[in-house]
mmCIF file of N, CA and C in Angstrom:
data_model
loop_
_atom_site.group_PDB
_atom_site.id
_atom_site.type_symbol
_atom_site.label_atom_id
_atom_site.label_comp_id
_atom_site.label_asym_id
_atom_site.label_seq_id
_atom_site.Cartn_x
_atom_site.Cartn_y
_atom_site.Cartn_z
ATOM 1 N N TYR A 1 0.819 -1.197 0.000
ATOM 2 C CA TYR A 1 0.000 0.000 0.000
ATOM 3 C C TYR A 1 0.861 1.258 0.000
ATOM 4 N N LYS A 2 1.854 1.281 0.846
ATOM 5 C CA LYS A 2 2.721 2.457 0.961
ATOM 6 C C LYS A 2 3.475 2.715 -0.350
ATOM 7 N N GLY A 3 3.917 1.651 -1.004
ATOM 8 C CA GLY A 3 4.603 1.807 -2.280
ATOM 9 C C GLY A 3 3.716 2.448 -3.325
ATOM 10 N N ARG A 4 2.467 2.048 -3.349
ATOM 11 C CA ARG A 4 1.518 2.608 -4.317
ATOM 12 C C ARG A 4 1.276 4.097 -4.048
ATOM 13 N N VAL A 5 1.198 4.465 -2.781
ATOM 14 C CA VAL A 5 0.997 5.875 -2.422
ATOM 15 C C VAL A 5 2.186 6.700 -2.902
ATOM 16 N N PHE A 6 3.391 6.232 -2.625
ATOM 17 C CA PHE A 6 4.580 6.945 -3.092
ATOM 18 C C PHE A 6 4.580 7.043 -4.622
ATOM 19 N N GLU A 7 4.171 5.970 -5.274
ATOM 20 C CA GLU A 7 4.106 5.980 -6.734
ATOM 21 C C GLU A 7 3.133 7.053 -7.223
ATOM 22 N N GLN A 8 1.989 7.119 -6.613
ATOM 23 C CA GLN A 8 0.956 8.062 -7.050
ATOM 24 C C GLN A 8 1.348 9.518 -6.830
ATOM 25 N N ILE A 9 2.188 9.788 -5.850
ATOM 26 C CA ILE A 9 2.596 11.186 -5.624
ATOM 27 C C ILE A 9 3.944 11.503 -6.284
ATOM 28 N N GLY A 10 4.432 10.546 -7.088
ATOM 29 C CA GLY A 10 5.633 10.806 -7.871
ATOM 30 C C GLY A 10 6.949 10.578 -7.163
ATOM 31 N N LYS A 11 6.918 9.930 -6.016
ATOM 32 C CA LYS A 11 8.172 9.622 -5.307
ATOM 33 C C LYS A 11 8.646 8.236 -5.737
ATOM 34 N N TYR A 12 9.128 8.181 -6.979
ATOM 35 C CA TYR A 12 9.461 6.899 -7.584
ATOM 36 C C TYR A 12 10.617 6.162 -6.913
ATOM 37 N N PRO A 13 11.694 6.823 -6.545
ATOM 38 C CA PRO A 13 12.774 6.077 -5.876
ATOM 39 C C PRO A 13 12.318 5.439 -4.560
ATOM 40 N N GLU A 14 11.516 6.158 -3.793
ATOM 41 C CA GLU A 14 11.021 5.619 -2.524
ATOM 42 C C GLU A 14 10.097 4.423 -2.772
ATOM 43 N N ALA A 15 9.219 4.560 -3.762
ATOM 44 C CA ALA A 15 8.297 3.467 -4.085
ATOM 45 C C ALA A 15 9.062 2.250 -4.599
ATOM 46 N N THR A 16 10.064 2.498 -5.434
ATOM 47 C CA THR A 16 10.869 1.397 -5.967
ATOM 48 C C THR A 16 11.542 0.633 -4.837
ATOM 49 N N LYS A 17 12.092 1.348 -3.875
ATOM 50 C CA LYS A 17 12.739 0.687 -2.738
ATOM 51 C C LYS A 17 11.752 -0.181 -1.971
ATOM 52 N N ILE A 18 10.560 0.327 -1.755
ATOM 53 C CA ILE A 18 9.542 -0.445 -1.032
ATOM 54 C C ILE A 18 9.218 -1.728 -1.785
ATOM 55 N N TYR A 19 8.998 -1.623 -3.097
ATOM 56 C CA TYR A 19 8.679 -2.825 -3.874
ATOM 57 C C TYR A 19 9.860 -3.800 -3.907
ATOM 58 N N ARG A 20 11.073 -3.278 -4.014
ATOM 59 C CA ARG A 20 12.246 -4.175 -3.986
ATOM 60 C C ARG A 20 12.337 -4.910 -2.648
ATOM 61 N N ASP A 21 12.095 -4.182 -1.571
ATOM 62 C CA ASP A 21 12.109 -4.818 -0.247
ATOM 63 C C ASP A 21 11.038 -5.898 -0.157
ATOM 64 N N LEU A 22 9.861 -5.612 -0.710
ATOM 65 C CA LEU A 22 8.775 -6.594 -0.665
ATOM 66 C C LEU A 22 9.133 -7.867 -1.428
ATOM 67 N N VAL A 23 9.717 -7.740 -2.618
ATOM 68 C CA VAL A 23 10.056 -8.954 -3.367
ATOM 69 C C VAL A 23 11.246 -9.679 -2.746
ATOM 70 N N ASP A 24 12.124 -8.941 -2.075
ATOM 71 C CA ASP A 24 13.213 -9.606 -1.353
ATOM 72 C C ASP A 24 12.669 -10.418 -0.184
ATOM 73 N N GLN A 25 11.674 -9.863 0.511
ATOM 74 C CA GLN A 25 11.079 -10.547 1.661
ATOM 75 C C GLN A 25 10.221 -11.728 1.236
ATOM 76 N N ASN A 26 9.544 -11.584 0.087
ATOM 77 C CA ASN A 26 8.649 -12.640 -0.370
ATOM 78 C C ASN A 26 8.714 -12.734 -1.889
ATOM 79 N N PRO A 27 9.566 -13.612 -2.414
ATOM 80 C CA PRO A 27 9.705 -13.740 -3.860
ATOM 81 C C PRO A 27 8.470 -14.304 -4.553
ATOM 82 N N LEU A 28 7.442 -14.640 -3.798
ATOM 83 C CA LEU A 28 6.191 -15.114 -4.391
ATOM 84 C C LEU A 28 5.123 -14.018 -4.424
ATOM 85 N N ASN A 29 5.519 -12.793 -4.151
ATOM 86 C CA ASN A 29 4.585 -11.667 -4.125
ATOM 87 C C ASN A 29 4.473 -11.080 -5.531
ATOM 88 N N ALA A 30 3.547 -11.619 -6.324
ATOM 89 C CA ALA A 30 3.380 -11.178 -7.711
ATOM 90 C C ALA A 30 3.004 -9.703 -7.786
ATOM 91 N N ALA A 31 2.168 -9.238 -6.876
ATOM 92 C CA ALA A 31 1.752 -7.831 -6.893
ATOM 93 C C ALA A 31 2.945 -6.899 -6.699
ATOM 94 N N ALA A 32 3.883 -7.291 -5.864
ATOM 95 C CA ALA A 32 5.071 -6.468 -5.649
ATOM 96 C C ALA A 32 5.938 -6.438 -6.911
ATOM 97 N N PHE A 33 6.050 -7.565 -7.608
ATOM 98 C CA PHE A 33 6.801 -7.582 -8.860
ATOM 99 C C PHE A 33 6.141 -6.686 -9.907
ATOM 100 N N VAL A 34 4.818 -6.702 -9.946
ATOM 101 C CA VAL A 34 4.099 -5.845 -10.890
ATOM 102 C C VAL A 34 4.339 -4.374 -10.560
ATOM 103 N N GLY A 35 4.211 -4.024 -9.288
ATOM 104 C CA GLY A 35 4.464 -2.647 -8.880
ATOM 105 C C GLY A 35 5.884 -2.219 -9.212
ATOM 106 N N LEU A 36 6.827 -3.093 -8.948
ATOM 107 C CA LEU A 36 8.218 -2.807 -9.266
ATOM 108 C C LEU A 36 8.389 -2.606 -10.772
ATOM 109 N N GLY A 37 7.766 -3.471 -11.546
ATOM 110 C CA GLY A 37 7.848 -3.346 -13.005
ATOM 111 C C GLY A 37 7.280 -2.029 -13.509
ATOM 112 N N ARG A 38 6.146 -1.634 -12.966
ATOM 113 C CA ARG A 38 5.543 -0.348 -13.355
ATOM 114 C C ARG A 38 6.509 0.801 -13.091
ATOM 115 N N LEU A 39 7.093 0.792 -11.916
ATOM 116 C CA LEU A 39 8.007 1.869 -11.539
ATOM 117 C C LEU A 39 9.282 1.863 -12.373
ATOM 118 N N LEU A 40 9.798 0.697 -12.630
ATOM 119 C CA LEU A 40 11.001 0.616 -13.454
ATOM 120 C C LEU A 40 10.730 1.144 -14.856
ATOM 121 N N ARG A 41 9.559 0.832 -15.391
ATOM 122 C CA ARG A 41 9.195 1.351 -16.720
ATOM 123 C C ARG A 41 9.090 2.872 -16.679
ATOM 124 N N ILE A 42 8.434 3.408 -15.664
ATOM 125 C CA ILE A 42 8.301 4.863 -15.530
ATOM 126 C C ILE A 42 9.678 5.522 -15.513
ATOM 127 N N GLN A 43 10.629 4.847 -14.868
ATOM 128 C CA GLN A 43 11.976 5.398 -14.738
ATOM 129 C C GLN A 43 12.869 5.066 -15.932
ATOM 130 N N GLY A 44 12.297 4.417 -16.945
ATOM 131 C CA GLY A 44 13.026 4.173 -18.181
ATOM 132 C C GLY A 44 13.834 2.900 -18.253
ATOM 133 N N ASP A 45 13.699 2.015 -17.282
ATOM 134 C CA ASP A 45 14.457 0.761 -17.299
ATOM 135 C C ASP A 45 13.566 -0.357 -17.835
ATOM 136 N N GLU A 46 13.445 -0.402 -19.168
ATOM 137 C CA GLU A 46 12.544 -1.353 -19.823
ATOM 138 C C GLU A 46 12.925 -2.809 -19.567
ATOM 139 N N GLN A 47 14.221 -3.102 -19.631
ATOM 140 C CA GLN A 47 14.661 -4.485 -19.428
ATOM 141 C C GLN A 47 14.284 -4.979 -18.035
ATOM 142 N N ALA A 48 14.550 -4.174 -17.022
ATOM 143 C CA ALA A 48 14.217 -4.572 -15.654
ATOM 144 C C ALA A 48 12.705 -4.651 -15.467
ATOM 145 N N ALA A 49 11.954 -3.782 -16.142
ATOM 146 C CA ALA A 49 10.490 -3.833 -16.058
ATOM 147 C C ALA A 49 9.981 -5.149 -16.640
ATOM 148 N N ARG A 50 10.541 -5.559 -17.779
ATOM 149 C CA ARG A 50 10.156 -6.849 -18.385
ATOM 150 C C ARG A 50 10.501 -8.002 -17.453
ATOM 151 N N ASP A 51 11.680 -7.943 -16.862
ATOM 152 C CA ASP A 51 12.092 -9.010 -15.942
ATOM 153 C C ASP A 51 11.126 -9.120 -14.763
ATOM 154 N N ALA A 52 10.730 -7.981 -14.222
ATOM 155 C CA ALA A 52 9.777 -7.989 -13.104
ATOM 156 C C ALA A 52 8.440 -8.561 -13.556
ATOM 157 N N GLY A 53 8.006 -8.206 -14.759
ATOM 158 C CA GLY A 53 6.760 -8.757 -15.294
ATOM 159 C C GLY A 53 6.833 -10.265 -15.455
ATOM 160 N N ARG A 54 7.959 -10.755 -15.940
ATOM 161 C CA ARG A 54 8.131 -12.213 -16.100
ATOM 162 C C ARG A 54 8.118 -12.925 -14.744
ATOM 163 N N LYS A 55 8.742 -12.311 -13.752
ATOM 164 C CA LYS A 55 8.752 -12.925 -12.418
ATOM 165 C C LYS A 55 7.348 -12.953 -11.829
ATOM 166 N N ALA A 56 6.585 -11.901 -12.056
ATOM 167 C CA ALA A 56 5.194 -11.888 -11.576
ATOM 168 C C ALA A 56 4.402 -13.000 -12.251
ATOM 169 N N LEU A 57 4.595 -13.169 -13.557
ATOM 170 C CA LEU A 57 3.868 -14.217 -14.284
ATOM 171 C C LEU A 57 4.294 -15.614 -13.858
ATOM 172 N N ALA A 58 5.536 -15.774 -13.447
ATOM 173 C CA ALA A 58 5.995 -17.081 -12.968
ATOM 174 C C ALA A 58 5.243 -17.468 -11.693
ATOM 175 N N VAL A 59 4.892 -16.467 -10.906
ATOM 176 C CA VAL A 59 4.173 -16.714 -9.652
ATOM 177 C C VAL A 59 2.674 -16.807 -9.903
ATOM 178 N N ARG A 60 2.183 -15.902 -10.734
ATOM 179 C CA ARG A 60 0.740 -15.834 -11.006
ATOM 180 C C ARG A 60 0.551 -15.683 -12.515
ATOM 181 N N PRO A 61 0.474 -16.825 -13.231
ATOM 182 C CA PRO A 61 0.508 -16.817 -14.699
ATOM 183 C C PRO A 61 -0.566 -15.986 -15.393
ATOM 184 N N ARG A 62 -1.667 -15.743 -14.774
ATOM 185 C CA ARG A 62 -2.731 -14.992 -15.453
ATOM 186 C C ARG A 62 -2.866 -13.556 -14.950
ATOM 187 N N ASP A 63 -1.834 -13.049 -14.336
ATOM 188 C CA ASP A 63 -1.879 -11.697 -13.785
ATOM 189 C C ASP A 63 -1.948 -10.683 -14.932
ATOM 190 N N ARG A 64 -3.045 -9.957 -15.003
ATOM 191 C CA ARG A 64 -3.268 -9.022 -16.111
ATOM 192 C C ARG A 64 -2.266 -7.879 -16.123
ATOM 193 N N GLU A 65 -1.932 -7.361 -14.957
ATOM 194 C CA GLU A 65 -0.970 -6.257 -14.901
ATOM 195 C C GLU A 65 0.409 -6.705 -15.372
ATOM 196 N N ALA A 66 0.802 -7.904 -14.991
ATOM 197 C CA ALA A 66 2.096 -8.427 -15.436
ATOM 198 C C ALA A 66 2.088 -8.631 -16.947
ATOM 199 N N LEU A 67 0.986 -9.150 -17.459
ATOM 200 C CA LEU A 67 0.868 -9.320 -18.908
ATOM 201 C C LEU A 67 0.953 -7.979 -19.626
ATOM 202 N N ARG A 68 0.371 -6.952 -19.042
ATOM 203 C CA ARG A 68 0.444 -5.618 -19.657
ATOM 204 C C ARG A 68 1.882 -5.122 -19.734
ATOM 205 N N LEU A 69 2.684 -5.433 -18.723
ATOM 206 C CA LEU A 69 4.095 -5.030 -18.766
ATOM 207 C C LEU A 69 4.788 -5.628 -19.988
ATOM 208 N N LEU A 70 4.467 -6.878 -20.288
ATOM 209 C CA LEU A 70 5.112 -7.542 -21.417
ATOM 210 C C LEU A 70 4.477 -7.156 -22.747
ATOM 211 N N VAL A 71 3.176 -6.980 -22.773
ATOM 212 C CA VAL A 71 2.492 -6.608 -24.010
ATOM 213 C C VAL A 71 2.885 -5.198 -24.429
ATOM 214 N N ALA A 72 2.944 -4.293 -23.495
ATOM 215 C CA ALA A 72 3.344 -2.923 -23.812
ATOM 216 C C ALA A 72 4.749 -2.920 -24.393
ATOM 217 N N ASP A 73 5.599 -3.770 -23.864
ATOM 218 C CA ASP A 73 6.964 -3.854 -24.369
ATOM 219 C C ASP A 73 6.972 -4.405 -25.785
ATOM 220 N N ALA A 74 6.185 -5.425 -26.053
ATOM 221 C CA ALA A 74 6.130 -6.008 -27.392
ATOM 222 C C ALA A 74 5.605 -4.989 -28.401
ATOM 223 N N ALA A 75 4.600 -4.223 -28.010
ATOM 224 C CA ALA A 75 4.048 -3.203 -28.900
ATOM 225 C C ALA A 75 5.103 -2.137 -29.196
ATOM 226 N N ALA A 76 5.867 -1.748 -28.214
ATOM 227 C CA ALA A 76 6.920 -0.752 -28.423
ATOM 228 C C ALA A 76 7.967 -1.295 -29.382
ATOM 229 N N GLY A 77 8.283 -2.569 -29.264
ATOM 230 C CA GLY A 77 9.254 -3.183 -30.157
ATOM 231 C C GLY A 77 8.770 -3.204 -31.596
ATOM 232 N N ARG A 78 7.492 -3.445 -31.804
ATOM 233 C CA ARG A 78 6.931 -3.417 -33.158
ATOM 234 C C ARG A 78 6.976 -2.005 -33.730
ATOM 235 N N ARG A 79 6.695 -1.009 -32.911
ATOM 236 C CA ARG A 79 6.747 0.383 -33.392
ATOM 237 C C ARG A 79 8.172 0.757 -33.760
ATOM 238 N N ASP A 80 9.148 0.301 -32.968
ATOM 239 C CA ASP A 80 10.548 0.625 -33.244
ATOM 240 C C ASP A 80 11.027 -0.023 -34.548
ATOM 241 N N ALA A 81 10.457 -1.168 -34.873
ATOM 242 C CA ALA A 81 10.891 -1.913 -36.052
ATOM 243 C C ALA A 81 10.367 -1.282 -37.347
ATOM 244 N N THR A 82 9.375 -0.430 -37.257
ATOM 245 C CA THR A 82 8.795 0.159 -38.470
ATOM 246 C C THR A 82 9.448 1.457 -38.838
#
């Protein structure tokens, strides 16, 4: 919850730290991986955002937010190729 609040008010480094701590404490926390992925994308780290999305999907294969992290990346790749 606290990570999401920091994210919403634009305190991305603080939110990122919270999500990293959450996934370190519980590597099965798909929601924390999704939150981390969102923040990493906002901060321009596409590769790490994709990795976080993949880790979320490994824990919860049908997680829509995690799928969006990967789909958005695939769409960006198609745009870059044209």
